[in-house]
Amino acid sequence: MPTPAALDATFQALADPTRRAILARLAQGEASVMELAEPFAMSQPAISKHLKVLEHAGLISRSRDAQRRPCKLEAAPLAEATGWLIEYRKFWEKQFGQLDDLLDELKRLEAMAGKN
Amino acid sequence: MPTPAALDATFQALADPTRRAILARLAQGEASVMELAEPFAMSQPAISKHLKVLEHAGLISRSRDAQRRPCKLEAAPLAEATGWLIEYRKFWEKQFGQLDDLLDELKRLEAMAGKN
DNA sequence: GCGCAATATAACCTGATGGTTCTGAAACCT
DNA sequence: AGGTTTCAGAACCATCAGGTTATATTGCGC
């Protein structure tokens, strides 16, 4: 049962393509700020700001490795957000029908996740 | 495969408790602007603005009934957002373990939705 | 201790957000 | 036709978001 403010922070953090890309990168393992910044045409402080938003939402945590501050994905808020969204599943199933591409994709992903 | 901008708009729309409450209300059926505004200590134009955000994200659609402009929940963007989030499921399963309350709840909801 | 690499902080700018009040437009009701 | 209800739009305001550049801070390597 996430607090509304926690959902605010989570959805807010997810509402930016740079931050979603950072999370996708972190899904493959920890990374330093410089490593995270590299793909983006953006200054390092801009990335640090994005990381602060993600940290504030609890989506990442940071450790210490010499001068580096490696970032690690923390999935709990993602689970809470998914828990909130999943309650609407009956609505899109109703609106789409069983053959809808998107639902098929979703089911495939869920099955895949379930096998791990 | 939602466009990044679509996910931006969806998550942005969800990042406000008033708008999430509006969606929850609409999950029980269509409602007019006045009906939606009633629970909130907020002016009617403020609600209209929130509805515009939701409409822009494709989360609601509006019809016409005399002076009323009934709002209806459109679940497709919710499905797309869920589709994006569900890819991280393996991460929270790994981080939480099988006994975590939140995961249990999520599984229960999914099972329930699957039966309908 | 010095210089460099990695990161954070500060100050600043611009545009978006979330609220307000006031006004206007449509469609109903006698 | 006149008043009422429902809603949207405009103008305004304060705050926040996302970017910049310039400046610390911190810890390594020599």
Short mmCIF file of C-alpha atoms (C1' of nucleotides) in Angstrom, two decimals:
data_model
loop_
_atom_site.label_atom_id
_atom_site.label_comp_id
_atom_site.label_asym_id
_atom_site.label_seq_id
_atom_site.Cartn_x
_atom_site.Cartn_y
_atom_site.Cartn_z
CA MET A 1 0.00 0.00 0.00
CA PRO A 2 2.15 2.84 -1.28
CA THR A 3 1.43 6.33 0.01
CA PRO A 4 0.04 8.73 -2.59
CA ALA A 5 3.16 10.85 -2.35
CA ALA A 6 5.28 7.80 -3.15
CA LEU A 7 3.23 7.14 -6.28
CA ASP A 8 3.52 10.83 -7.17
CA ALA A 9 7.29 10.61 -6.98
CA THR A 10 7.47 7.34 -8.87
CA PHE A 11 5.25 8.34 -11.76
CA GLN A 12 6.87 11.75 -11.89
CA ALA A 13 10.29 10.12 -12.13
CA LEU A 14 9.07 7.82 -14.90
CA ALA A 15 7.60 10.70 -16.90
CA ASP A 16 10.90 11.58 -18.52
CA PRO A 17 12.54 9.62 -21.34
CA THR A 18 16.06 10.29 -20.08
CA ARG A 19 15.22 8.86 -16.68
CA ARG A 20 13.48 5.83 -18.19
CA ALA A 21 16.57 5.24 -20.33
CA ILE A 22 18.75 5.46 -17.23
CA LEU A 23 16.60 2.85 -15.52
CA ALA A 24 16.82 0.62 -18.57
CA ARG A 25 20.57 0.95 -18.48
CA LEU A 26 20.67 0.13 -14.78
CA ALA A 27 18.58 -2.95 -15.39
CA GLN A 28 21.73 -4.40 -16.93
CA GLY A 29 23.81 -3.68 -13.87
CA GLU A 30 25.25 -0.91 -11.73
CA ALA A 31 26.82 2.07 -13.43
CA SER A 32 28.65 5.23 -12.50
CA VAL A 33 27.35 8.70 -13.26
CA MET A 34 29.78 9.14 -16.13
CA GLU A 35 28.78 5.82 -17.65
CA LEU A 36 25.13 6.79 -17.35
CA ALA A 37 25.74 10.21 -18.85
CA GLU A 38 27.67 8.98 -21.84
CA PRO A 39 24.75 8.15 -24.19
CA PHE A 40 23.07 11.51 -23.70
CA ALA A 41 23.73 14.87 -25.34
CA MET A 42 23.48 16.52 -21.98
CA SER A 43 25.80 17.95 -19.37
CA GLN A 44 26.90 15.92 -16.37
CA PRO A 45 25.04 18.10 -13.86
CA ALA A 46 21.85 17.49 -15.81
CA ILE A 47 22.35 13.76 -15.33
CA SER A 48 23.11 14.28 -11.64
CA LYS A 49 19.77 16.07 -11.35
CA HIS A 50 17.96 13.21 -13.02
CA LEU A 51 19.67 10.79 -10.67
CA LYS A 52 18.56 12.87 -7.72
CA VAL A 53 14.97 12.64 -8.91
CA LEU A 54 15.30 8.87 -9.30
CA GLU A 55 16.91 8.56 -5.88
CA HIS A 56 14.20 10.68 -4.29
CA ALA A 57 11.61 8.33 -5.76
CA GLY A 58 13.54 5.38 -4.33
CA LEU A 59 14.15 4.00 -7.81
CA ILE A 60 17.90 3.93 -7.41
CA SER A 61 20.36 3.70 -4.56
CA ARG A 62 23.99 4.71 -4.57
CA SER A 63 27.09 3.19 -3.07
CA ARG A 64 30.66 4.30 -3.05
CA ASP A 65 33.64 3.08 -5.03
CA ALA A 66 36.52 5.53 -4.77
CA GLN A 67 35.37 8.71 -6.51
CA ARG A 68 32.56 6.85 -8.21
CA ARG A 69 29.04 6.74 -6.87
CA PRO A 70 27.66 3.68 -8.61
CA CYS A 71 23.91 3.66 -9.10
CA LYS A 72 21.83 0.55 -8.61
CA LEU A 73 18.26 -0.06 -9.67
CA GLU A 74 15.81 -0.41 -6.79
CA ALA A 75 12.70 -2.06 -8.13
CA ALA A 76 10.31 -1.69 -5.19
CA PRO A 77 8.65 1.52 -6.42
CA LEU A 78 8.24 -0.05 -9.85
CA ALA A 79 6.40 -2.91 -8.20
CA GLU A 80 4.17 -0.50 -6.32
CA ALA A 81 3.39 1.47 -9.46
CA THR A 82 2.64 -1.76 -11.30
CA GLY A 83 0.39 -2.81 -8.42
CA TRP A 84 -1.56 0.40 -8.80
CA LEU A 85 -1.85 0.05 -12.57
CA ILE A 86 -2.74 -3.61 -12.59
CA GLU A 87 -6.07 -2.86 -10.96
CA TYR A 88 -7.15 -1.34 -14.26
CA ARG A 89 -6.30 -4.45 -16.17
CA LYS A 90 -9.92 -5.57 -16.35
CA PHE A 91 -10.74 -2.31 -18.08
CA TRP A 92 -8.30 -2.62 -20.91
CA GLU A 93 -9.14 -6.26 -21.36
CA LYS A 94 -12.75 -5.26 -21.68
CA GLN A 95 -11.96 -2.45 -24.08
CA PHE A 96 -9.50 -4.35 -26.25
CA GLY A 97 -10.72 -7.90 -26.40
CA GLN A 98 -8.47 -10.90 -26.22
CA LEU A 99 -6.86 -10.51 -29.62
CA ASP A 100 -5.42 -7.12 -29.06
CA ASP A 101 -1.74 -6.88 -29.85
CA LEU A 102 -0.87 -4.95 -26.78
CA LEU A 103 -2.51 -7.41 -24.44
CA ASP A 104 -0.79 -10.28 -26.20
CA GLU A 105 2.50 -8.54 -25.73
CA LEU A 106 1.75 -7.94 -22.09
CA LYS A 107 0.84 -11.56 -21.51
CA ARG A 108 3.97 -12.70 -23.25
CA LEU A 109 6.08 -10.48 -21.05
CA GLU A 110 4.34 -11.68 -17.93
CA ALA A 111 4.81 -15.30 -18.90
CA MET A 112 8.47 -14.62 -19.56
CA ALA A 113 8.89 -12.91 -16.21
CA GLY A 114 7.11 -15.76 -14.49
CA LYS A 115 9.55 -18.32 -15.85
CA ASN A 116 12.62 -16.72 -14.30
CA MET B 1 5.09 -0.36 -28.67
CA PRO B 2 4.14 3.05 -27.29
CA THR B 3 6.12 6.07 -28.39
CA PRO B 4 8.30 7.66 -25.70
CA ALA B 5 6.20 10.80 -25.82
CA ALA B 6 3.09 8.74 -25.13
CA LEU B 7 4.71 7.23 -22.06
CA ASP B 8 5.81 10.69 -21.00
CA ALA B 9 2.24 11.93 -21.17
CA THR B 10 0.82 8.89 -19.42
CA PHE B 11 3.24 8.84 -16.50
CA GLN B 12 3.02 12.61 -16.22
CA ALA B 13 -0.76 12.38 -16.02
CA LEU B 14 -0.53 9.68 -13.36
CA ALA B 15 1.91 11.70 -11.25
CA ASP B 16 -0.84 13.70 -9.57
CA PRO B 17 -3.11 12.36 -6.83
CA THR B 18 -6.12 14.35 -8.01
CA ARG B 19 -5.84 12.85 -11.47
CA ARG B 20 -5.37 9.33 -10.12
CA ALA B 21 -8.47 9.84 -7.98
CA ILE B 22 -10.38 10.99 -11.04
CA LEU B 23 -9.35 7.85 -12.89
CA ALA B 24 -10.39 5.71 -9.92
CA ARG B 25 -13.77 7.41 -9.95
CA LEU B 26 -14.13 6.86 -13.70
CA ALA B 27 -13.33 3.19 -13.23
CA GLN B 28 -16.81 2.94 -11.72
CA GLY B 29 -18.44 4.52 -14.73
CA GLU B 30 -18.75 7.71 -16.73
CA ALA B 31 -19.13 10.98 -14.87
CA SER B 32 -19.67 14.64 -15.64
CA VAL B 33 -17.17 17.34 -14.77
CA MET B 34 -19.28 18.51 -11.85
CA GLU B 35 -19.56 15.01 -10.48
CA LEU B 36 -15.82 14.57 -10.78
CA ALA B 37 -15.12 17.92 -9.13
CA GLU B 38 -17.41 17.34 -6.16
CA PRO B 39 -14.99 15.40 -3.89
CA PHE B 40 -12.18 17.93 -4.26
CA ALA B 41 -11.56 21.22 -2.46
CA MET B 42 -10.72 22.81 -5.74
CA SER B 43 -12.33 25.11 -8.28
CA GLN B 44 -14.09 23.73 -11.33
CA PRO B 45 -11.56 25.19 -13.80
CA ALA B 46 -8.81 23.37 -11.93
CA ILE B 47 -10.65 20.11 -12.52
CA SER B 48 -11.13 21.02 -16.17
CA LYS B 49 -7.37 21.50 -16.43
CA HIS B 50 -6.74 18.10 -14.92
CA LEU B 51 -9.21 16.58 -17.35
CA LYS B 52 -7.39 18.23 -20.21
CA VAL B 53 -4.16 16.61 -19.06
CA LEU B 54 -5.86 13.23 -18.85
CA GLU B 55 -7.45 13.69 -22.25
CA HIS B 56 -4.14 14.72 -23.78
CA ALA B 57 -2.62 11.51 -22.44
CA GLY B 58 -5.50 9.55 -23.98
CA LEU B 59 -6.60 8.35 -20.56
CA ILE B 60 -10.11 9.71 -20.93
CA SER B 61 -12.49 10.54 -23.73
CA ARG B 62 -15.48 12.83 -23.62
CA SER B 63 -18.91 12.66 -25.14
CA ARG B 64 -21.84 15.00 -25.06
CA ASP B 65 -25.09 14.85 -23.10
CA ALA B 66 -26.89 18.20 -23.17
CA GLN B 67 -24.67 20.62 -21.22
CA ARG B 68 -22.71 17.77 -19.73
CA ARG B 69 -19.45 16.47 -21.15
CA PRO B 70 -19.31 13.00 -19.61
CA CYS B 71 -15.83 11.58 -19.18
CA LYS B 72 -15.02 7.96 -19.82
CA LEU B 73 -11.94 6.01 -18.85
CA GLU B 74 -9.77 4.92 -21.78
CA ALA B 75 -7.51 2.18 -20.54
CA ALA B 76 -5.13 1.74 -23.48
CA PRO B 77 -2.41 4.05 -22.13
CA LEU B 78 -2.64 2.30 -18.78
CA ALA B 79 -1.98 -0.96 -20.58
CA GLU B 80 0.99 0.52 -22.37
CA ALA B 81 2.44 1.90 -19.15
CA THR B 82 1.91 -1.47 -17.48
CA GLY B 83 3.61 -3.12 -20.42
CA TRP B 84 6.62 -0.92 -19.90
CA LEU B 85 6.74 -1.54 -16.16
CA ILE B 86 6.20 -5.26 -16.33
CA GLU B 87 9.57 -5.72 -17.95
CA TYR B 88 11.11 -4.88 -14.60
CA ARG B 89 9.16 -7.56 -12.82
CA LYS B 90 12.11 -9.94 -12.73
CA PHE B 91 14.05 -7.29 -10.83
CA TRP B 92 11.63 -6.80 -8.01
CA GLU B 93 11.05 -10.52 -7.77
CA LYS B 94 14.78 -10.96 -7.40
CA GLN B 95 15.05 -8.15 -4.86
CA PHE B 96 12.03 -9.11 -2.77
CA GLY B 97 11.89 -12.87 -2.80
CA GLN B 98 8.73 -14.85 -3.12
CA LEU B 99 7.23 -14.02 0.26
CA ASP B 100 7.03 -10.31 -0.17
CA ASP B 101 3.62 -8.86 0.60
CA LEU B 102 3.56 -6.60 -2.38
CA LEU B 103 4.33 -9.33 -4.81
CA ASP B 104 1.67 -11.56 -3.30
CA GLU B 105 -0.84 -8.81 -3.69
CA LEU B 106 0.21 -8.26 -7.27
CA LYS B 107 -0.09 -11.92 -8.09
CA ARG B 108 -3.51 -12.07 -6.47
CA LEU B 109 -4.70 -9.15 -8.56
CA GLU B 110 -3.33 -10.64 -11.73
CA ALA B 111 -4.96 -13.98 -11.01
CA MET B 112 -8.24 -12.21 -10.37
CA ALA B 113 -7.98 -10.24 -13.58
CA GLY B 114 -7.10 -13.41 -15.48
CA LYS B 115 -10.30 -15.10 -14.37
CA ASN B 116 -12.60 -12.44 -15.83
"C1'" DG C 1 51.39 17.71 -1.86
"C1'" DC C 2 49.78 18.22 -6.81
"C1'" DG C 3 47.11 17.47 -10.45
"C1'" DC C 4 43.40 14.88 -12.38
"C1'" DA C 5 38.95 12.39 -12.56
"C1'" DA C 6 34.27 11.88 -10.84
"C1'" DT C 7 30.62 13.95 -8.86
"C1'" DA C 8 27.90 17.44 -6.45
"C1'" DT C 9 26.34 22.20 -5.65
"C1'" DA C 10 25.09 26.95 -6.78
"C1'" DA C 11 23.19 30.42 -9.56
"C1'" DC C 12 20.72 31.26 -13.33
"C1'" DC C 13 17.23 30.98 -17.25
"C1'" DT C 14 13.03 29.39 -19.60
"C1'" DG C 15 8.98 27.11 -19.96
"C1'" DA C 16 5.57 24.07 -17.84
"C1'" DT C 17 2.30 23.02 -13.75
"C1'" DG C 18 -1.23 23.77 -10.64
"C1'" DG C 19 -3.89 26.73 -8.67
"C1'" DT C 20 -6.91 31.06 -8.63
"C1'" DT C 21 -10.82 34.48 -10.30
"C1'" DC C 22 -13.46 36.37 -13.83
"C1'" DT C 23 -15.81 35.90 -18.02
"C1'" DG C 24 -18.16 33.53 -21.89
"C1'" DA C 25 -20.68 29.97 -24.49
"C1'" DA C 26 -24.20 26.19 -24.85
"C1'" DA C 27 -28.00 24.02 -23.80
"C1'" DC C 28 -31.61 23.27 -20.61
"C1'" DC C 29 -36.13 24.93 -18.17
"C1'" DT C 30 -40.02 27.40 -17.50
"C1'" DA D 1 -37.20 35.40 -23.76
"C1'" DG D 2 -34.81 35.05 -19.31
"C1'" DG D 3 -32.57 32.75 -15.91
"C1'" DT D 4 -29.80 28.66 -14.59
"C1'" DT D 5 -26.62 25.02 -15.01
"C1'" DT D 6 -22.47 23.04 -16.98
"C1'" DC D 7 -18.38 23.66 -18.67
"C1'" DA D 8 -14.36 25.99 -21.06
"C1'" DG D 9 -11.16 29.80 -21.73
"C1'" DA D 10 -8.28 33.80 -20.51
"C1'" DA D 11 -5.34 36.18 -17.53
"C1'" DC D 12 -2.69 35.96 -13.71
"C1'" DC D 13 0.48 34.13 -10.08
"C1'" DA D 14 3.78 31.14 -7.59
"C1'" DT D 15 6.35 27.23 -7.80
"C1'" DC D 16 8.67 23.51 -10.05
"C1'" DA D 17 11.36 21.14 -13.86
"C1'" DG D 18 14.96 20.67 -16.90
"C1'" DG D 19 18.60 22.55 -18.81
"C1'" DT D 20 22.93 25.52 -18.77
"C1'" DT D 21 27.80 27.19 -16.96
"C1'" DA D 22 30.87 27.83 -13.38
"C1'" DT D 23 32.60 26.33 -9.05
"C1'" DA D 24 33.35 23.25 -5.15
"C1'" DT D 25 34.39 18.67 -3.12
"C1'" DT D 26 36.42 14.24 -2.76
"C1'" DG D 27 39.58 10.67 -3.44
"C1'" DC D 28 42.98 8.59 -6.51
"C1'" DG D 29 47.80 8.33 -8.52
"C1'" DC D 30 52.17 9.93 -8.72
#
